[in-house]
Amino acid sequence: MHRIIRPWALITLGLCGGLAHAGSALDRVQERAERLLSNDRGGPSEILYVGPGGAPCDHPDFDDALAAAAPGAEIRLTFGPFSGPFVTGEKSLTVVGGFSACGEPTPVGRTNLVGNDASTVLSLLSADGSASFELRNLLIEDGRGASLAGGLDIRGGINVVLRNVLIRLSNSASDGGGIRVAHSNNTDGALVVLLNQTELIDNVASSKGGGLACLGNGGNQHVVILDNGRIISNNAGSGGGVYARNCTFVSLAGGENQGITDNLAQNGGGIYATGGSQVALDGTAPGFLTPGNPEDSALLAGNRAFSDGGGVYLTGATTTFRAVDADIAANEAQDGAAIYSIEGAGVTVERGPETDCRRFDSPGSPPPCSRIRGNVSDQFYTILVAGDGAEGRISQTFIHDNQTGSSINSPLIRIYSDVGGESSRLELEGVVIHDNNVNLVLVETWNDSFLEVLWSTVADNVLGGMSPALFQTWVQNGAAPEQRIFYGSIIHQPGLPVADSTDSQNSFFFCSIAQDLGFPGQISQSIAADPEFLDAAANNYHVSPESPAVDFCAEGSWPPAYPDMDGQTRGTATTNPGTPFDAGADEALDRIFADRFLD
């Protein structure tokens, strides 16, 4: 048996308490996943060939074969096309397309299943959750669903594997232009795995989920895993690529012709998640029975929202998004080009334990560690964490070359809390923020929001001419601003103060290096100095051996929770054992690899 990885394990380690219940629900599908994906399941109960002309074909029509097949049968389709709608019953089946003729042992292409712009093409049903389906080598297109999916409708607590399946040019008048996953009359969650370059392309949903709509109604969440393939150029009102409600969605897809890219929506161009959904991008994990893409970032790129959340839109107190070794790039929106998180949703962006950033700028080599880069907001902010206790943690991530619009107040990052509401908070650790172009300030906090900037490097960003500071607090109606803590960091932006506030100043700047210290707040064990980067002009923010950042800090009240930006251990003294930690995102341990941004 092939090793089965469990991507839901990364979900259970996330930021918010709401993840625990999702983890327990996902544990219950582990055995189903191993049975579904194992190569040791035995052969089919029978093999039926479908094609014209009589023997050796067993049936002329796919409908006839579906009705006649025994449970556990394998149906083999010649090229077709075969016109739907097709509906399965309560029995497990394997459907394999791409045979040039009946009786041929090996498929050589895809079989075309069409809806003729009149119906959902294929519906897989399991009222009691007992059925499993495997679909291989199919082209599902030209479907139209009134209340169901356009291409493939999956209902009930059902197990489904798609291998080398292309679903395109299908429309739903409601949810799921390409695929819709929904409950039937039970509360079991479906398990759907997309493998072997399965693709959802150019599908449209009037409401939710142009490519995929995963709609949970309570009970065990549906689990949908994009292992190897892409969701591209789909369109919807919410969730151009993916819409998830009370659903777990994991994408491992990255590298050439993979990922969630170029989708369009009013909100959530790439992904829209609500209702306690657990969404993850994981660029480190190997795939299900395939090599996967452990050396390529999971990709969320080129998506657009006319309103909010170009890359991902998150809402709801138990909704979470976690990106591990992800590339969130070139997404666009009016507000929140990369990440838009509101109403208590949680965000985590980080790198895996074994990845190395040295390949990032190599030609033809996608970044293996997390990047938020090249996103464009027409009006406000690249990243928003706002409202009712929304939380974010971004670590060991490079945030660069993002751009906000021409509005008078359009920061790179915004943390917002309503007056009298639950505080929102964002933690940045081991982050490099450079070469972003914003209209006014880099990071702003509103009211009683909370910000921590730990062991990070901020340098060479372009700010609008009227910017009062890099980090700005705006206070409304006498709200008391929460703390902004800077510890073990480098802030290098000559000509601008580090922090400012419209009301009481509540900044704490400890054991850090800045261009100057002439700003209000509590400042201690810090200096104004040039950090002496190795080559900032070439985006190399490692510090030189002579930098004042070397051995600058003790562990203090905020010890590093992560290695440095290269995955190297922090706190190894080179000159002073009493203060062994280097300020900034780089621990200057190994100058042999000092050019790793470039090689």
Coordinates of C-alpha atoms in Angstrom, one line a residue:
M1 CA 0.0 0.0 0.0
H2 CA 1.2 3.5 -0.8
R3 CA 1.7 5.8 2.2
I4 CA -1.3 7.9 2.8
I5 CA -0.6 11.4 4.0
R6 CA -3.2 13.2 6.1
P7 CA -3.5 16.8 5.1
W8 CA -6.1 17.4 7.8
A9 CA -3.3 17.0 10.3
L10 CA -2.0 20.5 9.3
I11 CA -5.5 21.9 9.9
T12 CA -5.6 20.7 13.5
L13 CA -2.4 22.6 14.3
G14 CA -3.8 25.9 13.3
L15 CA -4.4 29.2 15.0
C16 CA -7.9 29.1 16.4
G17 CA -9.8 27.0 18.8
G18 CA -12.4 26.2 16.2
L19 CA -9.9 23.9 14.5
A20 CA -10.2 21.2 17.2
H21 CA -13.7 20.1 16.2
A22 CA -12.7 20.0 12.6
G23 CA -9.8 17.8 13.5
S24 CA -12.0 15.3 15.3
A25 CA -14.4 15.2 12.4
L26 CA -11.6 14.6 9.9
D27 CA -10.2 11.8 11.9
R28 CA -13.4 9.9 11.2
V29 CA -12.7 9.9 7.5
Q30 CA -9.1 8.6 7.8
E31 CA -10.1 5.0 7.3
R32 CA -12.3 5.9 4.4
A33 CA -9.4 7.7 2.7
E34 CA -7.1 4.7 3.1
R35 CA -9.7 2.4 1.6
L36 CA -10.5 4.8 -1.2
L37 CA -6.9 5.5 -2.2
S38 CA -5.3 2.1 -1.6
N39 CA -4.1 0.0 -4.6
D40 CA -4.9 -3.1 -2.6
R41 CA -8.7 -3.0 -3.0
G42 CA -8.8 -5.9 -5.4
G43 CA -10.2 -6.0 -8.9
P44 CA -13.7 -5.0 -10.2
S45 CA -16.7 -7.3 -9.8
E46 CA -17.2 -7.0 -13.6
I47 CA -16.0 -5.0 -16.6
L48 CA -18.5 -3.5 -18.9
Y49 CA -17.5 -1.8 -22.2
V50 CA -19.7 1.1 -23.6
G51 CA -19.6 2.0 -27.3
P52 CA -21.5 1.7 -30.6
G53 CA -21.9 -1.2 -32.9
G54 CA -22.7 -4.2 -30.6
A55 CA -20.2 -6.8 -29.5
P56 CA -17.6 -6.6 -28.1
C57 CA -19.3 -3.6 -26.6
D58 CA -21.7 -4.6 -23.8
H59 CA -23.9 -1.4 -24.0
P60 CA -24.3 1.3 -26.5
D61 CA -25.1 4.0 -23.9
F62 CA -23.5 5.0 -20.6
D63 CA -27.0 5.2 -19.0
D64 CA -27.6 1.6 -19.8
A65 CA -24.3 0.5 -18.3
L66 CA -25.0 2.5 -15.1
A67 CA -28.3 0.8 -14.6
A68 CA -26.9 -2.7 -15.4
A69 CA -23.6 -2.6 -13.5
A70 CA -23.2 -4.7 -10.4
P71 CA -21.8 -3.0 -7.3
G72 CA -18.0 -2.7 -7.6
A73 CA -18.1 -2.9 -11.4
E74 CA -15.8 -1.0 -13.8
I75 CA -17.4 0.7 -16.7
R76 CA -15.1 1.4 -19.7
L77 CA -16.1 4.1 -22.2
T78 CA -15.0 4.6 -25.7
F79 CA -14.4 8.2 -26.8
G80 CA -18.1 9.2 -27.2
P81 CA -19.4 11.8 -26.9
F82 CA -22.2 10.6 -24.6
S83 CA -25.0 13.0 -23.8
G84 CA -26.3 13.4 -20.2
P85 CA -27.8 13.8 -17.8
F86 CA -26.3 10.7 -16.0
V87 CA -27.3 9.8 -12.5
T88 CA -25.9 7.0 -10.4
G89 CA -27.6 4.9 -7.7
E90 CA -26.5 3.4 -4.4
K91 CA -23.6 1.3 -5.6
S92 CA -19.9 1.8 -5.9
L93 CA -18.5 2.0 -9.4
T94 CA -15.3 2.9 -11.3
V95 CA -15.8 4.7 -14.6
V96 CA -12.8 4.8 -16.9
G97 CA -12.9 6.8 -20.2
G98 CA -10.5 7.1 -23.1
F99 CA -10.7 3.7 -24.8
S100 CA -10.3 3.8 -28.6
A101 CA -12.6 0.7 -29.0
C102 CA -14.5 -1.8 -26.9
G103 CA -12.2 -4.6 -25.7
E104 CA -9.0 -2.5 -25.8
P105 CA -7.1 -3.0 -22.5
T106 CA -5.5 0.5 -22.2
P107 CA -7.1 4.0 -22.4
V108 CA -5.4 6.5 -24.7
G109 CA -7.4 9.7 -24.1
R110 CA -10.5 11.1 -22.5
T111 CA -14.1 10.3 -23.0
N112 CA -16.4 13.3 -23.6
L113 CA -19.6 13.5 -21.4
V114 CA -21.7 16.5 -22.4
G115 CA -24.8 18.2 -21.0
N116 CA -25.7 20.0 -24.2
D117 CA -26.3 23.2 -22.2
A118 CA -29.5 21.7 -20.8
S119 CA -28.7 19.6 -17.7
T120 CA -26.1 18.7 -15.0
V121 CA -23.8 16.3 -16.8
L122 CA -23.2 13.7 -14.1
S123 CA -24.7 13.3 -10.6
L124 CA -23.2 10.9 -8.0
L125 CA -25.7 10.1 -5.2
S126 CA -25.5 8.3 -2.0
A127 CA -28.2 8.8 0.5
D128 CA -26.7 6.5 3.1
G129 CA -23.1 7.3 2.5
S130 CA -22.0 3.8 1.5
A131 CA -21.0 4.3 -2.1
S132 CA -17.6 5.1 -3.5
F133 CA -16.8 6.3 -7.1
E134 CA -13.7 6.6 -9.1
L135 CA -13.8 8.6 -12.3
R136 CA -10.8 8.5 -14.7
N137 CA -10.0 10.0 -18.1
L138 CA -13.1 12.1 -18.6
L139 CA -13.9 15.4 -20.2
I140 CA -17.1 16.7 -18.6
E141 CA -18.4 19.8 -20.4
D142 CA -21.3 22.0 -21.5
G143 CA -23.5 21.2 -18.5
R144 CA -26.1 23.5 -17.1
G145 CA -27.7 23.1 -13.7
A146 CA -30.8 25.0 -12.5
S147 CA -30.3 24.3 -8.7
L148 CA -27.4 21.8 -8.9
A149 CA -23.9 21.8 -10.4
G150 CA -23.3 22.4 -14.1
G151 CA -20.7 19.7 -14.5
L152 CA -20.5 17.2 -11.6
D153 CA -23.0 17.0 -8.7
I154 CA -21.9 15.0 -5.6
R155 CA -24.5 14.4 -2.9
G156 CA -24.3 12.6 0.4
G157 CA -21.6 11.1 2.5
I158 CA -19.9 9.7 -0.5
N159 CA -16.3 8.8 -1.5
V160 CA -15.1 10.1 -4.8
V161 CA -11.7 10.1 -6.6
L162 CA -11.2 12.0 -9.8
R163 CA -8.1 11.1 -11.9
N164 CA -7.3 13.0 -15.1
V165 CA -10.8 14.6 -15.3
L166 CA -11.3 17.9 -17.0
I167 CA -14.6 19.8 -16.1
R168 CA -15.1 22.9 -18.3
L169 CA -17.5 25.3 -19.9
S170 CA -20.4 24.4 -17.5
N171 CA -22.8 26.6 -15.7
S172 CA -25.0 26.6 -12.6
A173 CA -27.8 29.0 -12.0
S174 CA -27.0 28.5 -8.3
D175 CA -23.8 26.9 -6.8
G176 CA -21.0 24.9 -8.3
G177 CA -20.4 25.7 -12.0
G178 CA -17.9 22.8 -12.2
I179 CA -18.4 20.7 -9.1
R180 CA -21.0 20.9 -6.3
V181 CA -20.5 18.9 -3.1
A182 CA -23.5 18.9 -0.8
H183 CA -25.3 16.9 1.8
S184 CA -28.2 14.6 0.8
N185 CA -30.6 13.5 3.5
N186 CA -27.9 12.5 6.0
T187 CA -25.2 14.4 7.9
D188 CA -22.2 12.4 6.8
G189 CA -19.4 14.4 5.0
A190 CA -18.2 13.5 1.5
L191 CA -14.6 12.8 0.8
V192 CA -13.5 14.1 -2.7
V193 CA -9.9 13.8 -4.0
L194 CA -8.8 15.4 -7.2
L195 CA -5.7 13.7 -8.6
N196 CA -3.6 13.3 -11.8
Q197 CA -4.0 16.7 -13.3
T198 CA -7.7 17.0 -12.7
E199 CA -8.8 20.4 -13.8
L200 CA -11.8 22.8 -13.4
I201 CA -11.6 25.4 -16.2
D202 CA -14.0 28.1 -17.5
N203 CA -17.0 27.2 -15.4
V204 CA -19.6 29.7 -14.1
A205 CA -21.9 29.8 -11.0
S206 CA -24.5 32.6 -10.7
S207 CA -24.1 32.4 -6.9
K208 CA -21.3 30.5 -5.3
G209 CA -18.3 28.5 -6.4
G210 CA -17.5 28.9 -10.1
G211 CA -15.1 26.0 -10.1
L212 CA -16.1 24.2 -6.9
A213 CA -18.9 24.8 -4.3
C214 CA -18.5 22.7 -1.1
L215 CA -21.7 23.2 0.9
G216 CA -21.9 21.7 4.4
N217 CA -25.1 21.7 6.5
G218 CA -23.7 20.7 9.8
G219 CA -22.6 17.3 11.0
N220 CA -19.3 16.0 9.7
Q221 CA -17.7 18.4 7.2
H222 CA -17.1 17.5 3.6
V223 CA -13.4 17.1 2.8
V224 CA -12.2 18.2 -0.7
I225 CA -8.5 17.8 -1.6
L226 CA -6.9 19.3 -4.7
D227 CA -3.8 17.0 -4.8
N228 CA -2.5 17.5 -8.3
G229 CA -4.2 19.8 -10.8
R230 CA -5.7 23.2 -11.2
I231 CA -8.8 25.4 -10.7
I232 CA -8.5 28.1 -13.3
S233 CA -10.5 30.8 -15.0
N234 CA -13.8 30.2 -13.2
N235 CA -16.4 32.8 -12.3
A236 CA -19.0 33.3 -9.6
G237 CA -20.7 35.8 -7.4
S238 CA -18.7 34.5 -4.3
G239 CA -15.7 32.2 -4.6
G240 CA -14.6 32.3 -8.3
G241 CA -12.4 29.3 -7.8
V242 CA -13.7 27.7 -4.6
Y243 CA -16.6 28.4 -2.3
A244 CA -16.5 26.6 1.1
R245 CA -19.3 26.6 3.7
N246 CA -18.7 24.4 6.7
C247 CA -16.3 22.5 4.6
T248 CA -12.6 21.4 4.7
F249 CA -10.7 22.3 1.5
V250 CA -7.0 21.5 1.1
S251 CA -4.9 22.4 -1.9
L252 CA -1.5 20.8 -2.4
A253 CA -1.2 22.0 -6.0
G254 CA 1.7 24.1 -7.2
G255 CA 4.3 24.2 -9.9
E256 CA 3.7 24.1 -13.6
N257 CA 0.0 24.1 -14.7
Q258 CA -1.2 23.7 -11.1
G259 CA -2.9 25.7 -8.4
I260 CA -5.9 28.0 -8.0
T261 CA -5.3 30.7 -10.6
D262 CA -7.0 33.4 -12.7
N263 CA -10.5 33.0 -11.2
L264 CA -13.0 35.9 -10.9
A265 CA -15.8 36.8 -8.4
Q266 CA -17.4 39.8 -6.7
N267 CA -15.9 38.6 -3.4
G268 CA -13.3 35.9 -3.0
G269 CA -11.7 35.7 -6.4
G270 CA -9.7 32.6 -5.6
I271 CA -11.4 31.2 -2.5
Y272 CA -14.4 32.3 -0.3
A273 CA -14.6 30.5 3.0
T274 CA -17.4 30.8 5.6
G275 CA -19.5 28.9 8.2
G276 CA -16.5 27.3 10.0
S277 CA -14.7 26.1 6.9
Q278 CA -11.1 25.0 7.3
V279 CA -9.1 26.0 4.2
A280 CA -5.4 25.2 3.7
L281 CA -2.7 25.6 1.1
D282 CA 0.1 23.1 1.7
G283 CA 3.2 23.2 -0.5
T284 CA 5.2 20.8 1.6
A285 CA 3.1 17.6 1.6
P286 CA 3.6 14.7 -0.8
G287 CA 0.5 13.8 -2.7
F288 CA -2.0 11.0 -2.5
L289 CA -0.6 8.1 -4.4
T290 CA 1.2 10.6 -6.6
P291 CA 4.5 12.4 -6.3
G292 CA 2.7 15.6 -5.3
N293 CA 4.6 18.9 -5.3
P294 CA 6.7 19.0 -2.1
E295 CA 9.3 21.2 -3.8
D296 CA 6.9 23.7 -5.2
S297 CA 4.7 26.2 -3.4
A298 CA 1.0 25.7 -3.2
L299 CA -0.2 28.4 -5.6
L300 CA -3.0 31.0 -5.2
A301 CA -2.3 33.5 -8.0
G302 CA -3.8 35.9 -10.5
N303 CA -7.3 35.8 -9.0
R304 CA -9.5 38.9 -9.0
A305 CA -12.4 40.1 -6.9
F306 CA -14.4 43.2 -8.0
S307 CA -15.0 44.0 -4.3
D308 CA -13.1 42.2 -1.5
G309 CA -10.6 39.3 -1.2
G310 CA -8.7 38.8 -4.4
G311 CA -6.9 35.7 -3.2
V312 CA -9.0 34.6 -0.3
Y313 CA -12.1 36.0 1.5
L314 CA -12.7 34.6 5.1
T315 CA -15.6 35.3 7.4
G316 CA -16.9 33.8 10.6
A317 CA -15.5 33.0 14.1
T318 CA -14.6 29.4 13.4
T319 CA -13.5 29.8 9.8
T320 CA -9.7 29.4 9.3
F321 CA -7.1 29.7 6.5
R322 CA -3.6 28.2 6.8
A323 CA -1.0 28.6 4.1
V324 CA 2.2 26.5 4.5
D325 CA 4.9 27.1 1.8
A326 CA 2.4 28.9 -0.3
D327 CA 2.8 31.5 -3.0
I328 CA -0.1 34.1 -2.8
A329 CA 0.8 36.2 -5.8
A330 CA -0.6 38.8 -8.3
N331 CA -4.2 38.7 -6.9
E332 CA -6.3 41.8 -7.3
A333 CA -9.3 43.3 -5.5
Q334 CA -10.7 46.6 -4.5
D335 CA -9.9 45.8 -0.9
G336 CA -7.8 43.0 0.5
A337 CA -6.0 41.9 -2.6
A338 CA -4.3 38.9 -1.0
I339 CA -6.2 38.1 2.2
Y340 CA -9.4 39.5 3.5
S341 CA -10.4 38.2 7.0
I342 CA -13.4 39.5 8.9
E343 CA -15.8 38.6 11.7
G344 CA -13.4 36.5 13.8
A345 CA -11.9 34.4 11.0
G346 CA -8.3 33.1 11.6
V347 CA -5.3 33.4 9.3
T348 CA -1.9 31.6 9.5
V349 CA 0.8 31.9 6.9
E350 CA 4.1 30.1 7.5
R351 CA 6.8 27.9 6.1
G352 CA 7.4 24.2 6.5
P353 CA 10.2 22.8 8.6
E354 CA 12.3 21.4 5.8
T355 CA 12.1 24.1 3.1
D356 CA 14.8 26.4 1.8
C357 CA 14.3 29.9 0.3
R358 CA 17.4 29.9 -1.7
R359 CA 15.6 28.8 -4.9
F360 CA 13.2 31.7 -5.0
D361 CA 14.8 33.9 -7.6
S362 CA 16.2 31.0 -9.7
P363 CA 14.8 31.1 -13.2
G364 CA 12.0 28.6 -13.6
S365 CA 12.0 27.7 -10.0
P366 CA 8.9 28.6 -7.9
P367 CA 9.4 29.6 -4.3
P368 CA 9.3 26.7 -1.8
C369 CA 8.5 29.0 1.2
S370 CA 5.6 31.3 1.8
R371 CA 5.4 34.6 -0.2
I372 CA 2.7 37.2 -0.4
R373 CA 3.9 39.2 -3.5
G374 CA 2.7 41.3 -6.3
N375 CA -0.9 41.6 -5.2
V376 CA -2.7 44.8 -6.2
S377 CA -5.5 46.5 -4.4
D378 CA -7.5 49.1 -6.3
Q379 CA -8.3 51.0 -3.1
F380 CA -7.3 49.6 0.3
Y381 CA -4.8 47.1 1.8
T382 CA -3.2 43.9 0.7
I383 CA -4.0 42.1 4.0
L384 CA -7.0 42.8 6.2
V385 CA -7.6 41.3 9.7
A386 CA -10.7 42.9 11.0
G387 CA -13.7 42.6 13.3
D388 CA -15.0 40.4 16.2
G389 CA -11.7 38.9 17.2
A390 CA -10.2 38.1 13.9
E391 CA -6.7 36.8 14.3
G392 CA -3.7 36.5 12.1
R393 CA -0.2 35.0 12.4
I394 CA 2.3 35.4 9.6
S395 CA 5.7 33.9 10.1
Q396 CA 8.9 33.2 8.0
T397 CA 7.1 34.8 5.1
F398 CA 8.3 37.3 2.5
I399 CA 5.8 40.1 1.8
H400 CA 7.0 42.2 -1.1
D401 CA 6.1 44.1 -4.3
N402 CA 2.5 44.5 -3.3
Q403 CA 0.6 47.7 -4.3
T404 CA -2.3 49.6 -2.9
G405 CA -4.4 52.2 -4.7
S406 CA -4.5 56.0 -4.6
S407 CA -7.0 56.3 -1.7
I408 CA -5.9 58.7 1.0
N409 CA -5.5 55.9 3.5
S410 CA -4.4 52.6 1.7
P411 CA -2.0 50.7 3.9
L412 CA -0.3 47.4 3.1
I413 CA -1.8 45.7 6.2
R414 CA -4.8 46.8 8.2
I415 CA -5.9 45.5 11.6
Y416 CA -9.3 46.8 12.6
S417 CA -11.6 46.5 15.6
D418 CA -15.0 48.1 16.1
V419 CA -15.3 50.4 19.1
G420 CA -16.5 48.2 22.0
G421 CA -16.1 45.1 20.0
E422 CA -13.7 42.2 20.5
S423 CA -10.1 43.1 19.7
S424 CA -8.5 41.9 16.4
R425 CA -4.9 41.0 16.4
L426 CA -2.0 40.2 14.1
E427 CA 1.4 38.7 14.9
L428 CA 4.3 39.0 12.5
E429 CA 7.4 37.0 13.3
G430 CA 10.4 36.2 11.1
V431 CA 8.8 38.2 8.3
V432 CA 10.6 40.3 5.6
I433 CA 8.5 43.2 4.3
H434 CA 10.2 45.0 1.4
D435 CA 9.6 46.9 -1.8
N436 CA 5.8 47.3 -1.3
N437 CA 4.2 50.5 -2.8
V438 CA 1.5 52.0 -0.6
N439 CA -0.3 55.3 -0.6
L440 CA 0.0 56.4 3.1
V441 CA 1.3 54.0 5.8
L442 CA 2.7 50.5 5.8
V443 CA 0.6 49.0 8.7
E444 CA -2.3 50.6 10.4
T445 CA -4.2 49.5 13.5
W446 CA -7.6 50.8 14.4
N447 CA -9.0 51.3 17.9
D448 CA -8.2 48.4 20.3
S449 CA -6.5 46.2 17.7
F450 CA -3.2 44.4 18.7
L451 CA 0.0 44.1 16.7
E452 CA 3.2 42.3 17.4
V453 CA 6.3 42.7 15.1
L454 CA 8.9 40.1 16.3
W455 CA 12.2 39.1 14.9
S456 CA 11.3 40.7 11.5
T457 CA 12.9 43.0 8.9
V458 CA 11.1 45.9 7.3
A459 CA 12.9 47.9 4.7
D460 CA 12.8 49.7 1.4
N461 CA 9.1 50.1 1.0
V462 CA 7.7 53.1 -1.0
L463 CA 5.1 55.1 1.0
G464 CA 3.0 58.1 -0.1
G465 CA 4.4 61.5 0.5
M466 CA 2.1 62.4 3.3
S467 CA 2.7 59.3 5.4
P468 CA 3.0 60.2 9.1
A469 CA 4.9 57.0 10.0
L470 CA 5.4 53.4 9.0
F471 CA 3.1 52.0 11.6
Q472 CA 0.0 54.1 12.4
T473 CA -2.7 53.8 15.0
W474 CA -6.1 55.5 14.4
V475 CA -8.4 55.9 17.4
Q476 CA -12.1 56.6 17.2
N477 CA -14.5 57.8 19.8
G478 CA -12.0 57.6 22.6
A479 CA -11.3 53.9 22.2
A480 CA -8.2 52.7 24.1
P481 CA -5.6 51.4 21.6
E482 CA -4.1 48.1 22.4
Q483 CA -0.3 47.5 22.5
R484 CA 1.9 47.5 19.4
I485 CA 5.1 45.6 20.3
F486 CA 8.3 45.6 18.3
Y487 CA 10.9 43.2 19.6
G488 CA 14.1 41.9 18.0
S489 CA 13.3 43.6 14.7
I490 CA 15.0 45.8 12.1
I491 CA 13.0 48.8 10.8
H492 CA 14.9 50.6 8.1
Q493 CA 13.0 53.3 6.3
P494 CA 15.1 56.5 6.4
G495 CA 13.1 59.7 6.5
L496 CA 10.0 58.3 8.3
P497 CA 9.4 57.7 12.0
V498 CA 8.6 54.1 13.0
A499 CA 5.3 54.7 14.7
D500 CA 2.6 57.4 15.3
S501 CA -0.9 57.6 16.7
T502 CA -3.9 60.0 16.5
D503 CA -4.4 59.6 20.3
S504 CA -2.6 58.0 23.2
Q505 CA 0.6 56.2 22.1
N506 CA 0.9 52.6 23.1
S507 CA 4.0 51.4 21.3
F508 CA 6.7 49.3 22.8
F509 CA 10.0 49.2 20.9
F510 CA 12.4 46.8 22.6
C511 CA 15.8 45.4 21.5
S512 CA 15.3 46.6 17.9
I513 CA 17.2 48.7 15.3
A514 CA 15.6 51.6 13.5
Q515 CA 16.6 54.4 11.2
D516 CA 15.9 56.8 14.2
L517 CA 14.2 56.6 17.5
G518 CA 12.4 59.9 17.4
F519 CA 8.9 58.6 17.8
P520 CA 6.5 58.4 20.8
G521 CA 6.3 55.2 22.8
Q522 CA 8.3 53.2 25.3
I523 CA 11.8 52.6 23.8
S524 CA 14.5 50.5 25.4
Q525 CA 17.6 48.5 24.5
S526 CA 17.3 49.8 21.0
I527 CA 19.5 51.9 18.7
A528 CA 19.3 54.1 15.7
A529 CA 21.8 52.6 13.2
D530 CA 22.3 51.3 9.7
P531 CA 21.6 47.5 9.9
E532 CA 24.2 46.8 7.2
F533 CA 22.3 44.4 4.9
L534 CA 24.5 42.4 2.6
D535 CA 22.8 43.7 -0.6
A536 CA 19.4 45.4 -0.1
A537 CA 19.5 46.6 -3.7
A538 CA 19.3 43.0 -4.8
N539 CA 16.7 42.1 -2.2
N540 CA 19.3 40.4 0.0
Y541 CA 18.3 41.2 3.6
H542 CA 20.8 39.0 5.3
V543 CA 23.0 41.1 7.7
S544 CA 26.7 41.3 7.3
P545 CA 29.0 39.9 10.0
E546 CA 29.8 43.5 11.0
S547 CA 26.1 44.5 11.4
P548 CA 25.0 45.9 14.7
A549 CA 22.1 43.4 14.5
V550 CA 24.5 40.5 15.2
D551 CA 24.2 39.2 18.8
F552 CA 22.0 42.2 19.7
C553 CA 19.3 40.7 21.8
A554 CA 18.7 38.4 24.7
E555 CA 15.8 36.0 24.6
G556 CA 13.6 38.5 26.6
S557 CA 9.9 38.4 26.9
W558 CA 9.3 37.4 23.3
P559 CA 11.6 34.5 22.5
P560 CA 11.6 33.4 18.9
A561 CA 9.0 30.7 18.1
Y562 CA 10.5 29.9 14.7
P563 CA 13.9 29.6 13.0
D564 CA 15.2 32.5 10.9
M565 CA 14.1 33.2 7.3
D566 CA 16.5 30.5 6.1
G567 CA 15.4 27.9 8.5
Q568 CA 18.5 28.3 10.7
T569 CA 18.4 28.0 14.5
R570 CA 18.1 31.3 16.3
G571 CA 20.2 32.3 19.3
T572 CA 23.6 31.0 18.5
A573 CA 26.2 33.5 19.7
T574 CA 29.0 34.5 17.4
T575 CA 30.5 37.4 19.5
N576 CA 28.5 37.8 22.7
P577 CA 27.0 34.8 24.6
G578 CA 25.0 37.2 26.8
T579 CA 22.9 38.4 23.9
P580 CA 23.1 35.6 21.3
F581 CA 20.0 36.5 19.2
D582 CA 20.4 38.6 16.1
A583 CA 17.8 41.3 15.4
G584 CA 15.7 41.0 12.3
A585 CA 14.6 38.0 10.3
D586 CA 18.1 36.7 9.7
E587 CA 20.3 34.9 12.2
A588 CA 23.8 35.4 10.8
L589 CA 25.1 31.9 11.2
D590 CA 26.4 30.8 7.8
R591 CA 27.7 33.3 5.4
I592 CA 28.5 30.6 2.9
F593 CA 24.8 30.8 1.8
A594 CA 24.6 34.6 2.2
D595 CA 23.5 34.9 -1.5
R596 CA 20.7 32.4 -1.2
F597 CA 18.1 35.0 -2.3
L598 CA 20.0 35.0 -5.6
D599 CA 21.4 31.6 -6.5

